[in-house]
mmCIF file of C-alpha atoms in Angstrom:
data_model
loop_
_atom_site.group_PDB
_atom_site.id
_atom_site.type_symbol
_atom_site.label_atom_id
_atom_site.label_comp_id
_atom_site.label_asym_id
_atom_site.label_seq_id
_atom_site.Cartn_x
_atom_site.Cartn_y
_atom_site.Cartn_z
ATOM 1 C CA UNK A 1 71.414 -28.592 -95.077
ATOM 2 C CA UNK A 2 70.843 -24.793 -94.632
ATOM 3 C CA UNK A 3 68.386 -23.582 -97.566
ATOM 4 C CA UNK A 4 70.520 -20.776 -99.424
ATOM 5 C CA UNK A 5 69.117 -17.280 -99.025
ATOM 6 C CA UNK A 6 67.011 -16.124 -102.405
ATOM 7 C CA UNK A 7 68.511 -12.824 -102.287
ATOM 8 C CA UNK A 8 71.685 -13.013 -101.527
ATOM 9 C CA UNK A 9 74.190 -13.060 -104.164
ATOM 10 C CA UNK A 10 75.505 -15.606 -105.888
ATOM 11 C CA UNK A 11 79.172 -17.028 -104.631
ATOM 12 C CA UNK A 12 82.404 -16.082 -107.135
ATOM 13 C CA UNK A 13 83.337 -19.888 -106.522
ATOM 14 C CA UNK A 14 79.896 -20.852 -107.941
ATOM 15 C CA UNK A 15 80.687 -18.976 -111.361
ATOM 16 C CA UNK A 16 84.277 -20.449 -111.313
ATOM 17 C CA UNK A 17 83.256 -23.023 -113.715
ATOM 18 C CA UNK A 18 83.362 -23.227 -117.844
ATOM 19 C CA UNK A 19 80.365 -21.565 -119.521
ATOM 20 C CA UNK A 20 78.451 -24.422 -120.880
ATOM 21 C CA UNK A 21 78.336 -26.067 -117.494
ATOM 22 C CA UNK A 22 77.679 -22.948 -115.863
ATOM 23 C CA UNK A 23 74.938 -21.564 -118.404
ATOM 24 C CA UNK A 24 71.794 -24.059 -117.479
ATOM 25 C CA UNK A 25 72.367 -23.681 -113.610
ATOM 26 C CA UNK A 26 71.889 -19.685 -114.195
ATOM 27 C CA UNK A 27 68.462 -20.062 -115.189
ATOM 28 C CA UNK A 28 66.013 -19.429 -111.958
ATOM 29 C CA UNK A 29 68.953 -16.981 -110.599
ATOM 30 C CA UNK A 30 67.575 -13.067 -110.427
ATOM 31 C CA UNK A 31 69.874 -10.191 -112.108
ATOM 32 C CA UNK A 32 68.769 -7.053 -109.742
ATOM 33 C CA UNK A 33 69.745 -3.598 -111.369
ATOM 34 C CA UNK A 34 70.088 -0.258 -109.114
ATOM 35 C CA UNK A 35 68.382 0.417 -105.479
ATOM 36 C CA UNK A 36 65.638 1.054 -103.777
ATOM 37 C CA UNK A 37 62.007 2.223 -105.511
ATOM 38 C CA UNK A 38 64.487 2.149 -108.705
ATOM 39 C CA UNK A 39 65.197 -1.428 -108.440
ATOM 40 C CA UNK A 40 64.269 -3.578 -111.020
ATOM 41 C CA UNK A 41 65.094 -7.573 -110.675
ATOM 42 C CA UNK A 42 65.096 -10.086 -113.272
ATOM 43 C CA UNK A 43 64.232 -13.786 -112.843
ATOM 44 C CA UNK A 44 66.588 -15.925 -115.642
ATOM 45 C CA UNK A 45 64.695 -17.310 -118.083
ATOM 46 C CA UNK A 46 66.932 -18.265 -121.254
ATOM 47 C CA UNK A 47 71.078 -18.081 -121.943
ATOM 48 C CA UNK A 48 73.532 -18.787 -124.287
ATOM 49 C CA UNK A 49 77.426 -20.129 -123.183
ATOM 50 C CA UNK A 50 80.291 -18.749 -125.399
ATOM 51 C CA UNK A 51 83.851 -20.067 -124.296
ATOM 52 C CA UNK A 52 86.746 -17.498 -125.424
ATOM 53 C CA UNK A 53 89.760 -19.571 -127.546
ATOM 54 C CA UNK A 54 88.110 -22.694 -128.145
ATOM 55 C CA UNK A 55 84.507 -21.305 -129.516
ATOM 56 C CA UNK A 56 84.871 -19.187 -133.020
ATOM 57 C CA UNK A 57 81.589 -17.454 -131.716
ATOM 58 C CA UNK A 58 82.957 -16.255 -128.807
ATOM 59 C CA UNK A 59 84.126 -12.318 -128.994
ATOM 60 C CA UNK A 60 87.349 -13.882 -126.706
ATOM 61 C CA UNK A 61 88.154 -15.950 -129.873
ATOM 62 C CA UNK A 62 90.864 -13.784 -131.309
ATOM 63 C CA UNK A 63 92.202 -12.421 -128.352
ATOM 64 C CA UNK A 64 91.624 -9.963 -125.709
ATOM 65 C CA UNK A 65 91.109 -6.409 -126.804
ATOM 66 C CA UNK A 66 89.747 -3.319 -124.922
ATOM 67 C CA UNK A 67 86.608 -4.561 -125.744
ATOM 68 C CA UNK A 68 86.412 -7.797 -124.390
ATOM 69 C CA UNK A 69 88.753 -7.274 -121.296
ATOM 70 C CA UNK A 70 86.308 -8.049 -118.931
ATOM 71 C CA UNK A 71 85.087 -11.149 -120.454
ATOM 72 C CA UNK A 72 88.581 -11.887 -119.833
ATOM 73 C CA UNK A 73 88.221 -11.954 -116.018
ATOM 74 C CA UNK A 74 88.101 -12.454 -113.175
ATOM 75 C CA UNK A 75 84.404 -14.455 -112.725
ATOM 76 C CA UNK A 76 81.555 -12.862 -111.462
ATOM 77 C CA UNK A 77 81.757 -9.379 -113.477
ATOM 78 C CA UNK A 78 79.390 -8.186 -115.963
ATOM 79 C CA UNK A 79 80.302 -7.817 -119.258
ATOM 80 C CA UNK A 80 78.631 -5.353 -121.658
ATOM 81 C CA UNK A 81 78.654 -4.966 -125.400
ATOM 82 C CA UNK A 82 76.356 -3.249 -127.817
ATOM 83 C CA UNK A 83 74.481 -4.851 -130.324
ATOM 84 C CA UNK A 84 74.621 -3.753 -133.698
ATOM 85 C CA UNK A 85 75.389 -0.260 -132.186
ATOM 86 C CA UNK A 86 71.772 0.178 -131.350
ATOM 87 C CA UNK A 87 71.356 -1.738 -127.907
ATOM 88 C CA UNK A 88 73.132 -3.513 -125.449
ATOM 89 C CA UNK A 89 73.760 -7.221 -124.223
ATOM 90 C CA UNK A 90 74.750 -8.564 -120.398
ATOM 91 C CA UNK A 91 77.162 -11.553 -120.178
ATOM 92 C CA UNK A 92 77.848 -13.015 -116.638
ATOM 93 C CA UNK A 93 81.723 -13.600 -116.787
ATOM 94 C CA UNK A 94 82.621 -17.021 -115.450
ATOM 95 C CA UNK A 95 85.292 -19.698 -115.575
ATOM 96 C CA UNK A 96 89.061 -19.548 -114.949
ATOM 97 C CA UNK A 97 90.423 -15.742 -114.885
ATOM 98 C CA UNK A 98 92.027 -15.201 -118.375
ATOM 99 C CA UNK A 99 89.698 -17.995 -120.335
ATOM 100 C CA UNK A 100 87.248 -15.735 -121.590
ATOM 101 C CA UNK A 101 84.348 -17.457 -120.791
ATOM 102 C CA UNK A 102 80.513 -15.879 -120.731
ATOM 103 C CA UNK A 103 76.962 -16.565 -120.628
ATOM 104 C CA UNK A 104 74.660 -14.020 -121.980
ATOM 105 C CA UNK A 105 71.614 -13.570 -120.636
ATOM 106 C CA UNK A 106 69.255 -13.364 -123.438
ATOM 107 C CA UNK A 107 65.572 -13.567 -121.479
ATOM 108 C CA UNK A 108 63.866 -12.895 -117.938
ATOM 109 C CA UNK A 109 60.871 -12.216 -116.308
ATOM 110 C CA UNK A 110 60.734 -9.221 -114.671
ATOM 111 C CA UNK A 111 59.685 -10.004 -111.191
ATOM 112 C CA UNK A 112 60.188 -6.678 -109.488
ATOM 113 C CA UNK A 113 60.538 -3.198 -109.887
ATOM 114 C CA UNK A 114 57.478 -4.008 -113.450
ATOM 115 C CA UNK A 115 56.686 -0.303 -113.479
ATOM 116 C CA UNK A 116 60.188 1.136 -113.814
ATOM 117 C CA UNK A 117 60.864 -1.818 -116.455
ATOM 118 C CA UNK A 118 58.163 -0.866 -118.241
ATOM 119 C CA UNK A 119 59.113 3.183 -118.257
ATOM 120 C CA UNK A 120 62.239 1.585 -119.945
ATOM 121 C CA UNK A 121 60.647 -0.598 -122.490
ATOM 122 C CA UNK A 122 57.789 1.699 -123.733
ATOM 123 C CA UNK A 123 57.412 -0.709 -126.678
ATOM 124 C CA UNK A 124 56.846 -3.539 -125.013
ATOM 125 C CA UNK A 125 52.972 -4.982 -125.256
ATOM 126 C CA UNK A 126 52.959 -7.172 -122.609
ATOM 127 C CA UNK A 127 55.196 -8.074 -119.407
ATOM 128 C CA UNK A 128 56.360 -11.366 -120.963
ATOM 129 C CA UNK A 129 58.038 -8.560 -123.770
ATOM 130 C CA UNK A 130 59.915 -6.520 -121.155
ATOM 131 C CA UNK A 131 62.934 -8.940 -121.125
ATOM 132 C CA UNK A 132 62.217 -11.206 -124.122
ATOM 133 C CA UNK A 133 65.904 -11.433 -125.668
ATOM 134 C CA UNK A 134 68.887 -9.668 -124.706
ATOM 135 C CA UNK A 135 68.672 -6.028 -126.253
ATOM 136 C CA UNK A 136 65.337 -5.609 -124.331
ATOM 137 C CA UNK A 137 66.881 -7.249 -121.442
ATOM 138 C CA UNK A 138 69.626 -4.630 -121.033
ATOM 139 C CA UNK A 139 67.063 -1.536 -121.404
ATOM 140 C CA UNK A 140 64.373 -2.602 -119.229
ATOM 141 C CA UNK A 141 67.088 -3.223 -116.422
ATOM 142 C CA UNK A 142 68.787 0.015 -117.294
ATOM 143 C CA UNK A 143 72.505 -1.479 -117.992
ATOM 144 C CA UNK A 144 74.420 0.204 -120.448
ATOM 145 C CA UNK A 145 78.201 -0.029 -121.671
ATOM 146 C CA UNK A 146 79.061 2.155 -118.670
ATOM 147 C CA UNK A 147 77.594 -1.260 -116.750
ATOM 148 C CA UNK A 148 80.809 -2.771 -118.151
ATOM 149 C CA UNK A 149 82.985 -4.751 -115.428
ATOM 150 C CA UNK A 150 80.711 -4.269 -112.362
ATOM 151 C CA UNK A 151 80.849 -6.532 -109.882
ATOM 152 C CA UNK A 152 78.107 -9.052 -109.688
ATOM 153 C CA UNK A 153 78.676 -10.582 -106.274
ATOM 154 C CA UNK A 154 79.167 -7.363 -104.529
ATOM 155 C CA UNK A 155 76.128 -6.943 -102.821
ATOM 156 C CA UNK A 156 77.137 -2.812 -102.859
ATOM 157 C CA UNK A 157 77.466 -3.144 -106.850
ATOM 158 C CA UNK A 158 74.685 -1.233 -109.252
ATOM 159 C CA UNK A 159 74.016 -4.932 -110.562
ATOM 160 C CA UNK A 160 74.022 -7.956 -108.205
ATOM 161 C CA UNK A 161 73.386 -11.630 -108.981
ATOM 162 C CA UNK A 162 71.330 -13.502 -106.640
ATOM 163 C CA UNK A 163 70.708 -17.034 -105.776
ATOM 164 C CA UNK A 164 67.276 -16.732 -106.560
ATOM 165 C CA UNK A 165 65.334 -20.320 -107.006
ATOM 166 C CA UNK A 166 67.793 -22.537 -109.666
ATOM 167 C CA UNK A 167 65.647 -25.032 -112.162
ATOM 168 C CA UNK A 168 65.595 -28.631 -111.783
ATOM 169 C CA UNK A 169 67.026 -29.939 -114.749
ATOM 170 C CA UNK A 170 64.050 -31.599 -116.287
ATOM 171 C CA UNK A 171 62.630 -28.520 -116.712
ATOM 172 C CA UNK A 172 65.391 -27.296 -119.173
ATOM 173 C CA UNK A 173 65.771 -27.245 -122.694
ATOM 174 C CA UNK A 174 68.848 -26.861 -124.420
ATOM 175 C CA UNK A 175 69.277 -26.320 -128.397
ATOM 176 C CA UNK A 176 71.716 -24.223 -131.441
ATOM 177 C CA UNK A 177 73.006 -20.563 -130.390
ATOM 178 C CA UNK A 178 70.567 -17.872 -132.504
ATOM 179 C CA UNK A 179 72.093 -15.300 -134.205
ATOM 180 C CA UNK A 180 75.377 -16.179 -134.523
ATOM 181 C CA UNK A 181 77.742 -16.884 -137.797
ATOM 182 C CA UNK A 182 79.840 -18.990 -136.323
ATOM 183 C CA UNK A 183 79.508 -22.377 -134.430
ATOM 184 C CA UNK A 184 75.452 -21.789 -134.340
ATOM 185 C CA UNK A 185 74.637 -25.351 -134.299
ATOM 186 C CA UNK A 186 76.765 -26.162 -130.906
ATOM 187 C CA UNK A 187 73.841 -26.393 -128.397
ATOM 188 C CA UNK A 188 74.633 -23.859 -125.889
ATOM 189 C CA UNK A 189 71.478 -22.367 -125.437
ATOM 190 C CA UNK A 190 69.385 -23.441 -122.522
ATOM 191 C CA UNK A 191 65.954 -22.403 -121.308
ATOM 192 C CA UNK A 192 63.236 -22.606 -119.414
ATOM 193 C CA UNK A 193 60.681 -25.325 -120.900
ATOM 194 C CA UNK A 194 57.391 -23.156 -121.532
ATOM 195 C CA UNK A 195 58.225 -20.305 -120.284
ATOM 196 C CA UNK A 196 56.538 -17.218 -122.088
ATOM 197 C CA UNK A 197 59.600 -14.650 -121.623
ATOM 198 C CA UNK A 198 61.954 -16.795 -123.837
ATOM 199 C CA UNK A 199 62.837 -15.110 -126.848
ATOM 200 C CA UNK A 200 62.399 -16.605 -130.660
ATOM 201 C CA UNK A 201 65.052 -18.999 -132.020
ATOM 202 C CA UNK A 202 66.643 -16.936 -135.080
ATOM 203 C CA UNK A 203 68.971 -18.971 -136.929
ATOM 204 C CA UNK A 204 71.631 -16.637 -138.894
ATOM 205 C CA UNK A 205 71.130 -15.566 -142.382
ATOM 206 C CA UNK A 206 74.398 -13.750 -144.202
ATOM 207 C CA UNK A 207 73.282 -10.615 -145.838
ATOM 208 C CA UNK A 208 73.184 -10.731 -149.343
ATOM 209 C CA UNK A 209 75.884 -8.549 -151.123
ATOM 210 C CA UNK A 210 74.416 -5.673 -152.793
ATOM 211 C CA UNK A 211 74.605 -5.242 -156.676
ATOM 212 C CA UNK A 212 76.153 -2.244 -158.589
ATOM 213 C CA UNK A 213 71.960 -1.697 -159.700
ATOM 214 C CA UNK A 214 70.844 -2.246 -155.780
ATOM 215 C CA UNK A 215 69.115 0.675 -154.295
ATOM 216 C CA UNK A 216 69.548 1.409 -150.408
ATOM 217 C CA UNK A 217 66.527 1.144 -148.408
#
């Protein structure tokens, strides 16, 4: 059997599949953002699978809006959204067109392009802190709302997904969803075992409802 080409992009028929299935075999895969001396690519290091209708997590829960469209469909587009207004997060559509499924990719190691990453991330303290968890993700690859809808399989795109070198399974963990409100103990988050870049497990806390006597801070 011919041994699949690390940099060339990963298949639309490969991402045709529902987002918990598809969400440990994306770790290993490499995210590549813009061209040339510019280019920074990002090894998969830690995702999350949220599944439209069925998954009260999922931003495709309610329905499609202008937001969400592209998580929508078809497979193999990115899909953008900001975080708390502040930064962004990058979902690799997948499943049946019109599903809503997505994986966000929430960690990486930053295997190329460290200096332009870095430029990006000025905050960061070490290289394991470039891509640790998905708002520092999207910065230190550059990918913004504007990112939203690009095609990931086009090897012409700003933003390609490659083949990369996938993770034998015994070398994955898989545990609750962090952050979220809803559903956060379904375990659709799957990493790499070890690996430095992986972000912190947060579990969600509701914020407490401020008192007449409460002071802003």
């Amino acid at each position: 059997m011919k041994t699949p080409d690390p940099s060339a992009p990963l298949p639309r028929s490969f991402l045709a599949r529902p987002a918990h299935v598809l969400a440990p075999q994306l770790l290993g895969r490499v995210l590549v953002s813009g061209e040339g001396n510019a280019a920074v690519a990002l090894r998969i290091t830690e995702v999350e699978a949220y599944e439209g209708g069925i998954d009260p997590a999922s931003h495709g829960w309610r329905g499609k809006t202008a937001r969400n469209a592209t998580m929508f469909g078809p497979p193999g587009h990115l899909y953008v959204y900001r975080i708390y207004g502040l930064h962004h997060a990058a979902n690799i559509v997948c499943g049946t067109d019109g599903e809503s499924h997505a994986v966000l990719v929430r960690a990486g190691e930053i295997v190329s392009g460290r200096a332009e990453a870095a430029v990006r991330r000025p905050t960061a303290r070490s290289a394991k802190e470039l891509a640790q968890g998905p708002g520092r993700l999207a910065d230190a690859l550059g990918i913004t709302r504007a990112f939203d809808g690009v095609d990931l399989c086009d090897p012409r795109s700003p933003v390609r997904l490659v083949n990369g070198e996938p993770v034998q399974a015994g070398h994955i963990v898989s545990g609750p969803r962090t952050g979220v409100s809803r559903a956060h103990d379904v375990p659709w988050r799957f990493w790499i075992s070890g690996d430095p870049t992986v972000s912190r497990y947060r579990r969600h806390a509701p914020r407490a409802r401020k008192s007449a006597g409460d002071s802003a801070t």
